[in-house]
Amino acid sequence: MSQLDGLTGMKDLASPEIAVWQWVEQVAQDVFASYGYEELRFPILERTELFKRTIGEVTDIVEKEMYTFKDLNGTSISLRPEGTASCVRAMIKSGKLRQKGQKIWYQGPMFRHEKTQKGRNRQFYQMGIEAYGWPGPDIDVETILVCKRIFQNLALENLELQINTLGTLASRNAYKKVLVEYFTDNIGALDEDSKKRLHKNPLRILDSKNSEMAELIQNSPSLMEFIDEECKTHFETCLTMLRQLGVSYVHNDRLVRGLDYYNRTVFEWQTQQLGSQGAICAGGRYDGLVEQLGGQNTPAVGFAMGMDRIVDLLDVQKKTPVRKDPLVYLVSVGSDAEELSTKLAEQLRDAFPHAGIICNLGAGSFKAQMKRADRSQARFALIMGDDEVQAGKINLKDMKGGAEQKVVPFDEIVKVIEFSGD
Ligand code: HAM
């Protein structure tokens, strides 16, 4: 293995693909802001204990997927496998949860030492939101609308929203008991993984992708039978609101999620177009977590989008961001012209702060520089030699419009470009 090979499941992200990442990030940030969310940046490393206490000791993530090591002080620390735990920790620490109603968004790399495959990386990226302080179904629905709007603005198609309710911890525990009895009665039909999960985390058996167990899972008792009236009403209200808003969903009563902190509403956005890693976004309510970590009782709900998978799906669905070509490429031959070109480029950047203004670097003949201007896809080329500088005028060529080259006095360049642009 060469020293230049990165670690398995950890990618470099570069052009041209990076433009798609930046597009998704921008679209998501704009949507988050439009719903009143503010960014929070928390560290990539945390005490291992934090993830154990929140995600759960007997989850796949904590049992076998965390990058955990001792720092130089001997403290056990882990690279964050997700953002919710750190977000809750940071919000309690800041004291902000004392004011009701906090909306937070975050983004960044997460780390899970999983078996890698398409759509499953060891360093992957999430963008997510967490809302604190609202107990009712309205925020659950708004949270779902946030994802929906992001997917809509990216023109993503054929996504399915799967939704379920997990009820309270008490109802889940009662359900677990019955589930253990059911699977114990059918132990011969369980695969090795499921046998291991049977007593530790029987709910996870419902997540099994093993087709030989599909019928067994299909016939297992449903969690819905154990949900109390209050949670049922909360869930029914969510579903009614979604229908009223025209949001289609599938109630999947086998959707249990792989992290322990959830209660009541949970959901996933699924695609069939990415093979087995079809969940592009997932989340739900976690009303007990803030208190469990030492904060005051605070209802909470959120989701995280898997950016790697969204970028893959955009590729499959051939959706690309509108390419923003540079506005101007400045061609200059001769030392006076080069000096003027740099100054002029700065003036153009002042006048058109969102446009690409590319100054030729590394000299070269007119012909060579015009080729570079062409390759840059810039709308205009500004062409100057020392003679033009002496005369106080420059040639302006519309590279896309096919119009004749114009001779323009220096101080009129900005105005002429402004009026010639589309
Ligand atoms: P999660 O389901 O573990 O939930 O991850 C959310 C999303 O991250 C998944 O649906 C998937 O798109 C992406 N993802 C997870 N693992 C990988 C991987 N190895 N490679 C690529 N993408 C991956 C959470 O993380 C919760 N914190 C979500 C949440 C926020 N719930 C409430 N608030």
Short mmCIF file of C-alpha atoms and ligand atoms in Angstrom, two decimals:
data_model
loop_
_atom_site.label_atom_id
_atom_site.label_comp_id
_atom_site.label_asym_id
_atom_site.label_seq_id
_atom_site.Cartn_x
_atom_site.Cartn_y
_atom_site.Cartn_z
CA MET A 1 0.00 0.00 0.00
CA SER A 2 1.37 3.39 -0.97
CA GLN A 3 1.81 6.18 1.55
CA LEU A 4 -0.52 8.24 -0.63
CA ASP A 5 -3.45 5.86 -0.23
CA GLY A 6 -5.93 7.31 2.23
CA LEU A 7 -7.62 5.09 4.81
CA THR A 8 -10.37 2.71 3.70
CA GLY A 9 -13.73 4.45 3.59
CA MET A 10 -12.23 7.95 3.74
CA LYS A 11 -12.28 9.98 0.56
CA ASP A 12 -10.72 13.14 -0.78
CA LEU A 13 -13.37 15.37 -2.25
CA ALA A 14 -12.28 17.52 -5.16
CA SER A 15 -13.43 19.23 -8.33
CA PRO A 16 -15.67 18.60 -10.25
CA GLU A 17 -17.64 16.61 -7.61
CA ILE A 18 -17.00 19.23 -4.92
CA ALA A 19 -19.23 21.69 -6.80
CA VAL A 20 -22.16 19.34 -6.15
CA TRP A 21 -21.30 19.14 -2.42
CA GLN A 22 -21.14 22.93 -2.22
CA TRP A 23 -24.45 23.19 -4.01
CA VAL A 24 -26.18 20.79 -1.59
CA GLU A 25 -24.62 22.58 1.39
CA GLN A 26 -25.79 25.97 0.14
CA VAL A 27 -29.32 24.76 -0.62
CA ALA A 28 -29.58 23.13 2.82
CA GLN A 29 -28.18 26.18 4.65
CA ASP A 30 -30.66 28.48 2.90
CA VAL A 31 -33.57 26.21 3.79
CA PHE A 32 -32.39 25.88 7.43
CA ALA A 33 -32.19 29.66 7.69
CA SER A 34 -35.63 30.09 6.16
CA TYR A 35 -37.11 27.96 8.97
CA GLY A 36 -35.21 29.92 11.65
CA TYR A 37 -32.30 27.55 12.38
CA GLU A 38 -28.89 28.82 13.53
CA GLU A 39 -25.57 27.05 13.10
CA LEU A 40 -23.71 25.33 15.93
CA ARG A 41 -20.18 23.96 15.50
CA PHE A 42 -19.11 21.37 18.03
CA PRO A 43 -15.87 19.38 18.26
CA ILE A 44 -15.15 16.27 16.24
CA LEU A 45 -13.82 14.53 19.36
CA GLU A 46 -15.80 13.92 22.53
CA ARG A 47 -15.48 11.74 25.62
CA THR A 48 -16.44 8.17 24.66
CA GLU A 49 -18.83 8.17 27.59
CA LEU A 50 -21.06 10.75 25.89
CA PHE A 51 -21.81 8.46 22.96
CA LYS A 52 -22.27 5.42 25.18
CA ARG A 53 -24.83 7.23 27.32
CA THR A 54 -26.81 8.67 24.42
CA ILE A 55 -26.63 6.35 21.43
CA GLY A 56 -26.74 3.30 23.72
CA GLU A 57 -24.24 0.69 24.95
CA VAL A 58 -25.76 -2.14 22.92
CA THR A 59 -26.12 -0.43 19.57
CA ASP A 60 -23.98 -1.33 16.55
CA ILE A 61 -22.43 2.14 16.59
CA VAL A 62 -21.17 1.95 20.18
CA GLU A 63 -20.43 -1.76 20.25
CA LYS A 64 -18.29 -1.98 17.17
CA GLU A 65 -18.12 1.13 15.00
CA MET A 66 -16.55 3.92 17.00
CA TYR A 67 -13.03 5.23 16.51
CA THR A 68 -12.07 5.20 20.18
CA PHE A 69 -8.66 5.77 21.71
CA LYS A 70 -6.95 7.22 24.74
CA ASP A 71 -5.53 10.73 24.54
CA LEU A 72 -2.24 11.65 26.19
CA ASN A 73 -4.00 12.12 29.53
CA GLY A 74 -5.43 8.61 29.37
CA THR A 75 -9.00 9.83 28.74
CA SER A 76 -11.04 7.61 26.45
CA ILE A 77 -12.19 9.77 23.53
CA SER A 78 -14.03 8.99 20.31
CA LEU A 79 -14.45 10.58 16.92
CA ARG A 80 -18.10 11.60 16.71
CA PRO A 81 -20.23 8.97 14.97
CA GLU A 82 -23.17 11.40 14.70
CA GLY A 83 -24.10 14.91 15.80
CA THR A 84 -27.12 14.70 18.10
CA ALA A 85 -25.20 13.69 21.25
CA SER A 86 -22.67 16.51 20.92
CA CYS A 87 -25.39 18.99 20.06
CA VAL A 88 -27.32 18.15 23.24
CA ARG A 89 -24.13 18.34 25.31
CA ALA A 90 -23.20 21.72 23.85
CA MET A 91 -26.71 23.12 24.27
CA ILE A 92 -26.92 22.09 27.93
CA LYS A 93 -23.48 23.56 28.57
CA SER A 94 -24.37 26.87 26.91
CA GLY A 95 -27.42 27.30 29.18
CA LYS A 96 -29.48 28.23 26.13
CA LEU A 97 -32.00 25.47 26.73
CA ARG A 98 -33.36 27.48 29.65
CA GLN A 99 -35.04 29.67 27.04
CA LYS A 100 -37.78 27.69 25.37
CA GLY A 101 -37.48 27.10 21.66
CA GLN A 102 -34.02 26.66 20.18
CA LYS A 103 -33.38 25.69 16.56
CA ILE A 104 -29.89 24.47 15.66
CA TRP A 105 -28.28 23.21 12.45
CA TYR A 106 -24.86 21.63 12.02
CA GLN A 107 -22.74 19.97 9.40
CA GLY A 108 -19.51 18.08 9.14
CA PRO A 109 -17.73 14.77 9.05
CA MET A 110 -18.86 11.81 11.18
CA PHE A 111 -16.91 8.61 11.70
CA ARG A 112 -18.08 4.99 11.90
CA HIS A 113 -15.82 2.00 11.38
CA GLU A 114 -18.35 0.11 9.26
CA LYS A 115 -17.88 -2.41 6.47
CA THR A 116 -17.47 -0.08 3.53
CA GLN A 117 -19.63 -0.28 0.42
CA LYS A 118 -21.28 2.14 -1.98
CA GLY A 119 -22.96 4.81 0.15
CA ARG A 120 -21.33 3.57 3.33
CA ASN A 121 -18.10 5.33 4.25
CA ARG A 122 -16.08 5.47 7.43
CA GLN A 123 -15.73 9.22 7.23
CA PHE A 124 -19.05 10.47 5.93
CA TYR A 125 -20.78 13.82 6.12
CA GLN A 126 -24.02 14.87 7.68
CA MET A 127 -26.04 18.06 7.72
CA GLY A 128 -28.69 18.07 10.38
CA ILE A 129 -31.07 20.08 12.50
CA GLU A 130 -32.21 19.76 16.11
CA ALA A 131 -35.16 21.66 17.61
CA TYR A 132 -35.46 21.98 21.40
CA GLY A 133 -38.43 22.95 23.50
CA TRP A 134 -41.48 22.04 21.44
CA PRO A 135 -43.46 18.99 22.62
CA GLY A 136 -46.25 18.99 20.03
CA PRO A 137 -46.58 17.29 16.65
CA ASP A 138 -46.29 20.62 14.79
CA ILE A 139 -42.49 20.64 15.09
CA ASP A 140 -42.26 16.98 14.00
CA VAL A 141 -44.12 17.94 10.86
CA GLU A 142 -42.09 21.11 10.30
CA THR A 143 -38.89 19.07 10.64
CA ILE A 144 -40.12 16.77 7.88
CA LEU A 145 -41.02 19.79 5.76
CA VAL A 146 -37.44 21.08 6.11
CA CYS A 147 -36.03 17.90 4.52
CA LYS A 148 -38.75 17.86 1.91
CA ARG A 149 -37.96 21.41 0.85
CA ILE A 150 -34.24 20.68 0.59
CA PHE A 151 -34.92 17.65 -1.64
CA GLN A 152 -37.38 19.70 -3.69
CA ASN A 153 -34.85 22.52 -4.18
CA LEU A 154 -32.30 19.94 -5.35
CA ALA A 155 -34.95 18.52 -7.74
CA LEU A 156 -34.54 15.04 -6.23
CA GLU A 157 -37.25 12.59 -7.23
CA ASN A 158 -38.77 9.27 -6.18
CA LEU A 159 -38.13 9.59 -2.46
CA GLU A 160 -40.28 7.82 0.07
CA LEU A 161 -40.92 9.16 3.56
CA GLN A 162 -41.26 6.30 6.03
CA ILE A 163 -42.60 7.21 9.43
CA ASN A 164 -43.39 5.43 12.65
CA THR A 165 -43.94 6.04 16.34
CA LEU A 166 -41.86 4.36 19.03
CA GLY A 167 -44.11 5.51 21.87
CA THR A 168 -42.57 5.84 25.30
CA LEU A 169 -39.70 3.92 26.83
CA ALA A 170 -42.22 1.92 28.92
CA SER A 171 -44.21 0.84 25.86
CA ARG A 172 -41.00 -0.06 24.06
CA ASN A 173 -39.86 -2.21 26.99
CA ALA A 174 -43.21 -4.02 27.10
CA TYR A 175 -42.94 -4.61 23.36
CA LYS A 176 -39.34 -5.86 23.67
CA LYS A 177 -40.49 -8.56 26.11
CA VAL A 178 -43.12 -9.85 23.70
CA LEU A 179 -40.69 -9.66 20.80
CA VAL A 180 -38.09 -11.73 22.68
CA GLU A 181 -40.75 -14.37 23.38
CA TYR A 182 -41.81 -14.42 19.71
CA PHE A 183 -38.27 -14.73 18.34
CA THR A 184 -37.30 -17.27 21.01
CA ASP A 185 -40.23 -19.43 19.87
CA ASN A 186 -38.78 -19.14 16.33
CA ILE A 187 -35.10 -19.31 17.23
CA GLY A 188 -34.32 -21.79 14.45
CA ALA A 189 -35.28 -19.20 11.82
CA LEU A 190 -32.92 -16.50 13.18
CA ASP A 191 -29.53 -15.82 11.59
CA GLU A 192 -26.41 -15.52 13.76
CA ASP A 193 -26.57 -11.72 13.96
CA SER A 194 -30.17 -11.80 15.12
CA LYS A 195 -29.45 -14.48 17.71
CA LYS A 196 -26.81 -12.18 19.16
CA ARG A 197 -29.31 -9.30 19.23
CA LEU A 198 -32.14 -11.34 20.73
CA HIS A 199 -31.52 -10.50 24.37
CA LYS A 200 -29.39 -7.39 23.97
CA ASN A 201 -31.41 -5.35 21.49
CA PRO A 202 -34.30 -7.34 19.99
CA LEU A 203 -35.74 -4.31 18.19
CA ARG A 204 -32.73 -4.35 15.89
CA ILE A 205 -33.80 -7.76 14.54
CA LEU A 206 -36.65 -5.91 12.83
CA ASP A 207 -34.05 -3.97 10.83
CA SER A 208 -32.50 -7.14 9.39
CA LYS A 209 -32.04 -7.09 5.62
CA ASN A 210 -31.81 -10.92 5.50
CA SER A 211 -34.52 -11.93 3.00
CA GLU A 212 -34.81 -15.39 4.59
CA MET A 213 -36.09 -13.70 7.74
CA ALA A 214 -38.50 -11.34 5.96
CA GLU A 215 -41.60 -13.44 6.60
CA LEU A 216 -40.71 -14.03 10.24
CA ILE A 217 -40.30 -10.29 10.75
CA GLN A 218 -43.47 -9.56 8.79
CA ASN A 219 -45.46 -11.81 11.16
CA SER A 220 -43.90 -10.51 14.37
CA PRO A 221 -46.06 -8.56 16.85
CA SER A 222 -46.42 -4.88 16.00
CA LEU A 223 -45.19 -2.12 18.28
CA MET A 224 -48.43 -0.24 17.58
CA GLU A 225 -50.28 -2.59 19.93
CA PHE A 226 -48.15 -1.30 22.82
CA ILE A 227 -48.32 2.43 22.16
CA ASP A 228 -50.23 4.43 24.78
CA GLU A 229 -53.13 6.71 23.87
CA GLU A 230 -51.22 9.98 24.25
CA CYS A 231 -48.43 8.87 21.90
CA LYS A 232 -50.99 7.47 19.48
CA THR A 233 -52.81 10.81 19.36
CA HIS A 234 -49.51 12.63 18.83
CA PHE A 235 -48.69 10.31 15.93
CA GLU A 236 -52.18 10.46 14.38
CA THR A 237 -52.05 14.27 14.50
CA CYS A 238 -48.67 14.21 12.72
CA LEU A 239 -50.06 11.99 10.00
CA THR A 240 -53.18 14.12 9.59
CA MET A 241 -51.07 17.28 9.27
CA LEU A 242 -48.84 15.61 6.69
CA ARG A 243 -51.89 14.58 4.66
CA GLN A 244 -53.31 18.12 4.89
CA LEU A 245 -50.00 19.48 3.61
CA GLY A 246 -49.92 16.98 0.74
CA VAL A 247 -46.82 15.18 2.04
CA SER A 248 -47.01 11.50 1.12
CA TYR A 249 -45.70 8.97 3.59
CA VAL A 250 -45.66 5.28 4.33
CA HIS A 251 -46.37 4.20 7.89
CA ASN A 252 -43.71 1.53 8.41
CA ASP A 253 -44.44 -0.01 11.81
CA ARG A 254 -41.14 -1.91 11.64
CA LEU A 255 -39.05 1.26 11.49
CA VAL A 256 -37.22 1.34 14.85
CA ARG A 257 -33.93 3.24 14.14
CA GLY A 258 -30.52 2.12 15.34
CA LEU A 259 -29.93 4.63 18.13
CA ASP A 260 -31.45 4.27 21.58
CA TYR A 261 -32.46 7.85 22.32
CA TYR A 262 -35.63 8.03 20.24
CA ASN A 263 -39.23 8.12 21.41
CA ARG A 264 -42.49 8.86 19.61
CA THR A 265 -42.07 10.00 15.97
CA VAL A 266 -39.21 8.53 13.92
CA PHE A 267 -38.75 8.80 10.17
CA GLU A 268 -36.44 8.05 7.26
CA TRP A 269 -36.32 9.29 3.68
CA GLN A 270 -35.58 6.36 1.42
CA THR A 271 -34.61 5.89 -2.21
CA GLN A 272 -34.60 2.65 -4.21
CA GLN A 273 -31.86 4.01 -6.48
CA LEU A 274 -28.81 3.52 -4.23
CA GLY A 275 -28.94 -0.21 -3.60
CA SER A 276 -28.95 -1.36 0.01
CA GLN A 277 -27.90 2.02 1.47
CA GLY A 278 -31.18 3.73 0.61
CA ALA A 279 -31.68 5.94 3.68
CA ILE A 280 -30.59 9.44 2.69
CA CYS A 281 -31.95 11.18 5.77
CA ALA A 282 -33.19 10.01 9.14
CA GLY A 283 -34.37 11.40 12.42
CA GLY A 284 -37.04 11.66 15.02
CA ARG A 285 -38.00 12.78 18.47
CA TYR A 286 -35.80 12.24 21.55
CA ASP A 287 -37.62 13.89 24.45
CA GLY A 288 -35.68 12.22 27.26
CA LEU A 289 -32.11 12.86 26.16
CA VAL A 290 -31.51 16.38 27.47
CA GLU A 291 -32.63 15.40 30.96
CA GLN A 292 -30.69 12.15 30.78
CA LEU A 293 -27.51 14.17 30.17
CA GLY A 294 -28.16 16.44 33.12
CA GLY A 295 -30.22 19.23 31.55
CA GLN A 296 -33.77 20.13 32.39
CA ASN A 297 -36.66 18.23 30.81
CA THR A 298 -36.68 19.47 27.19
CA PRO A 299 -38.55 17.92 24.27
CA ALA A 300 -36.40 17.56 21.17
CA VAL A 301 -36.60 16.46 17.57
CA GLY A 302 -34.22 16.49 14.60
CA PHE A 303 -32.74 14.71 11.64
CA ALA A 304 -29.46 14.22 9.80
CA MET A 305 -29.04 13.94 6.04
CA GLY A 306 -26.32 11.69 4.69
CA MET A 307 -24.51 14.03 2.33
CA ASP A 308 -22.47 11.29 0.61
CA ARG A 309 -25.69 9.50 -0.35
CA ILE A 310 -27.45 12.66 -1.47
CA VAL A 311 -24.51 13.50 -3.75
CA ASP A 312 -24.59 9.92 -5.11
CA LEU A 313 -28.32 10.17 -5.73
CA LEU A 314 -27.95 13.49 -7.53
CA ASP A 315 -25.43 11.77 -9.76
CA VAL A 316 -27.77 8.83 -10.45
CA GLN A 317 -30.64 11.22 -11.20
CA LYS A 318 -28.34 13.40 -13.32
CA LYS A 319 -29.08 16.57 -11.37
CA THR A 320 -26.35 19.13 -11.49
CA PRO A 321 -25.97 22.62 -10.09
CA VAL A 322 -26.20 25.41 -12.62
CA ARG A 323 -22.56 25.95 -13.56
CA LYS A 324 -21.42 29.48 -12.89
CA ASP A 325 -18.87 30.41 -15.50
CA PRO A 326 -16.43 33.26 -14.85
CA LEU A 327 -17.52 36.68 -16.05
CA VAL A 328 -14.18 37.97 -17.28
CA TYR A 329 -10.77 36.58 -18.26
CA LEU A 330 -8.06 39.24 -18.47
CA VAL A 331 -5.45 38.71 -21.18
CA SER A 332 -2.34 40.89 -20.94
CA VAL A 333 0.94 40.88 -22.83
CA GLY A 334 3.79 43.19 -21.74
CA SER A 335 4.73 44.46 -18.31
CA ASP A 336 2.59 47.64 -18.37
CA ALA A 337 -0.41 45.62 -19.52
CA GLU A 338 0.14 43.00 -16.81
CA GLU A 339 0.28 45.68 -14.14
CA LEU A 340 -2.89 47.31 -15.39
CA SER A 341 -4.62 43.94 -15.70
CA THR A 342 -4.13 43.19 -11.99
CA LYS A 343 -5.53 46.60 -11.04
CA LEU A 344 -8.45 46.30 -13.39
CA ALA A 345 -9.27 42.81 -12.11
CA GLU A 346 -9.52 44.22 -8.57
CA GLN A 347 -11.87 46.99 -9.78
CA LEU A 348 -14.02 44.41 -11.52
CA ARG A 349 -14.14 42.30 -8.33
CA ASP A 350 -15.31 45.41 -6.45
CA ALA A 351 -18.01 46.03 -9.04
CA PHE A 352 -19.14 42.38 -9.46
CA PRO A 353 -18.48 40.73 -6.07
CA HIS A 354 -20.26 37.48 -6.96
CA ALA A 355 -18.69 36.99 -10.40
CA GLY A 356 -15.57 35.07 -11.42
CA ILE A 357 -12.81 37.42 -12.55
CA ILE A 358 -9.78 35.46 -13.76
CA CYS A 359 -6.49 37.21 -14.35
CA ASN A 360 -4.04 35.45 -16.68
CA LEU A 361 -1.04 34.22 -14.68
CA GLY A 362 2.32 33.07 -16.02
CA ALA A 363 2.39 35.42 -19.06
CA GLY A 364 2.31 33.75 -22.53
CA SER A 365 1.58 34.95 -26.07
CA PHE A 366 -1.79 36.47 -27.03
CA LYS A 367 -2.66 33.22 -28.76
CA ALA A 368 -1.84 31.06 -25.73
CA GLN A 369 -3.71 33.38 -23.37
CA MET A 370 -6.78 33.50 -25.62
CA LYS A 371 -6.84 29.72 -25.57
CA ARG A 372 -6.84 29.81 -21.75
CA ALA A 373 -9.60 32.42 -21.79
CA ASP A 374 -11.62 30.14 -24.03
CA ARG A 375 -11.05 27.12 -21.80
CA SER A 376 -12.09 29.09 -18.71
CA GLN A 377 -15.58 29.49 -20.27
CA ALA A 378 -15.54 33.17 -19.28
CA ARG A 379 -18.23 35.33 -20.81
CA PHE A 380 -15.84 38.18 -21.71
CA ALA A 381 -12.15 38.45 -22.48
CA LEU A 382 -10.44 41.76 -21.78
CA ILE A 383 -7.39 41.93 -24.01
CA MET A 384 -4.55 44.38 -23.58
CA GLY A 385 -0.98 44.92 -24.70
CA ASP A 386 1.34 47.78 -23.81
CA ASP A 387 0.05 49.77 -26.85
CA GLU A 388 -3.50 49.67 -25.55
CA VAL A 389 -2.30 50.77 -22.13
CA GLN A 390 -0.60 53.79 -23.73
CA ALA A 391 -3.81 54.64 -25.58
CA GLY A 392 -5.94 54.23 -22.42
CA LYS A 393 -8.22 51.68 -24.11
CA ILE A 394 -8.73 47.89 -24.00
CA ASN A 395 -10.29 45.34 -26.31
CA LEU A 396 -13.41 43.63 -25.02
CA LYS A 397 -14.43 40.37 -26.63
CA ASP A 398 -17.78 38.74 -25.95
CA MET A 399 -16.73 35.07 -25.94
CA LYS A 400 -20.28 33.72 -26.05
CA GLY A 401 -22.16 36.39 -27.99
CA GLY A 402 -19.99 36.21 -31.14
CA ALA A 403 -20.11 40.02 -31.42
CA GLU A 404 -17.21 42.02 -32.84
CA GLN A 405 -14.41 42.94 -30.47
CA LYS A 406 -15.04 46.41 -28.97
CA VAL A 407 -12.46 48.99 -27.99
CA VAL A 408 -13.42 50.45 -24.61
CA PRO A 409 -11.77 53.25 -22.58
CA PHE A 410 -10.48 52.02 -19.16
CA ASP A 411 -12.96 53.99 -17.09
CA GLU A 412 -15.94 52.67 -19.03
CA ILE A 413 -15.12 48.97 -18.73
CA VAL A 414 -17.33 48.29 -15.70
CA LYS A 415 -20.31 50.06 -17.25
CA VAL A 416 -19.90 48.33 -20.64
CA ILE A 417 -19.65 44.87 -19.02
CA GLU A 418 -22.65 45.61 -16.82
CA PHE A 419 -24.78 46.51 -19.84
CA SER A 420 -23.49 43.72 -22.08
CA GLY A 421 -24.12 40.96 -19.49
CA ASP A 422 -27.41 39.01 -19.63
P1 HAM B 1 -28.39 7.85 11.41
O1 HAM B 1 -29.57 7.13 10.83
O2 HAM B 1 -27.38 7.04 12.12
O3 HAM B 1 -28.99 8.97 12.35
O4 HAM B 1 -27.67 8.66 10.26
C1 HAM B 1 -28.37 9.63 9.48
C2 HAM B 1 -27.98 9.49 8.02
O5 HAM B 1 -26.56 9.56 7.88
C3 HAM B 1 -28.35 8.14 7.40
O6 HAM B 1 -29.69 8.12 6.99
C4 HAM B 1 -27.39 8.10 6.22
O7 HAM B 1 -27.90 8.84 5.13
C5 HAM B 1 -26.15 8.79 6.76
N1 HAM B 1 -25.13 7.79 7.16
C6 HAM B 1 -25.06 7.08 8.32
N2 HAM B 1 -24.00 6.28 8.32
C7 HAM B 1 -23.36 6.47 7.14
C8 HAM B 1 -22.17 5.93 6.54
N3 HAM B 1 -21.42 5.04 7.17
N4 HAM B 1 -21.82 6.38 5.30
C9 HAM B 1 -22.56 7.29 4.66
N5 HAM B 1 -23.69 7.84 5.19
C10 HAM B 1 -24.09 7.43 6.40
C11 HAM B 1 -28.22 9.85 13.06
O8 HAM B 1 -27.04 10.01 12.90
C12 HAM B 1 -29.04 10.73 14.00
N6 HAM B 1 -28.08 11.57 14.73
C13 HAM B 1 -30.03 11.55 13.23
C14 HAM B 1 -30.82 12.47 14.10
C15 HAM B 1 -30.61 13.78 14.30
N7 HAM B 1 -31.85 12.13 14.85
C16 HAM B 1 -32.28 13.19 15.51
N8 HAM B 1 -31.52 14.19 15.18
#
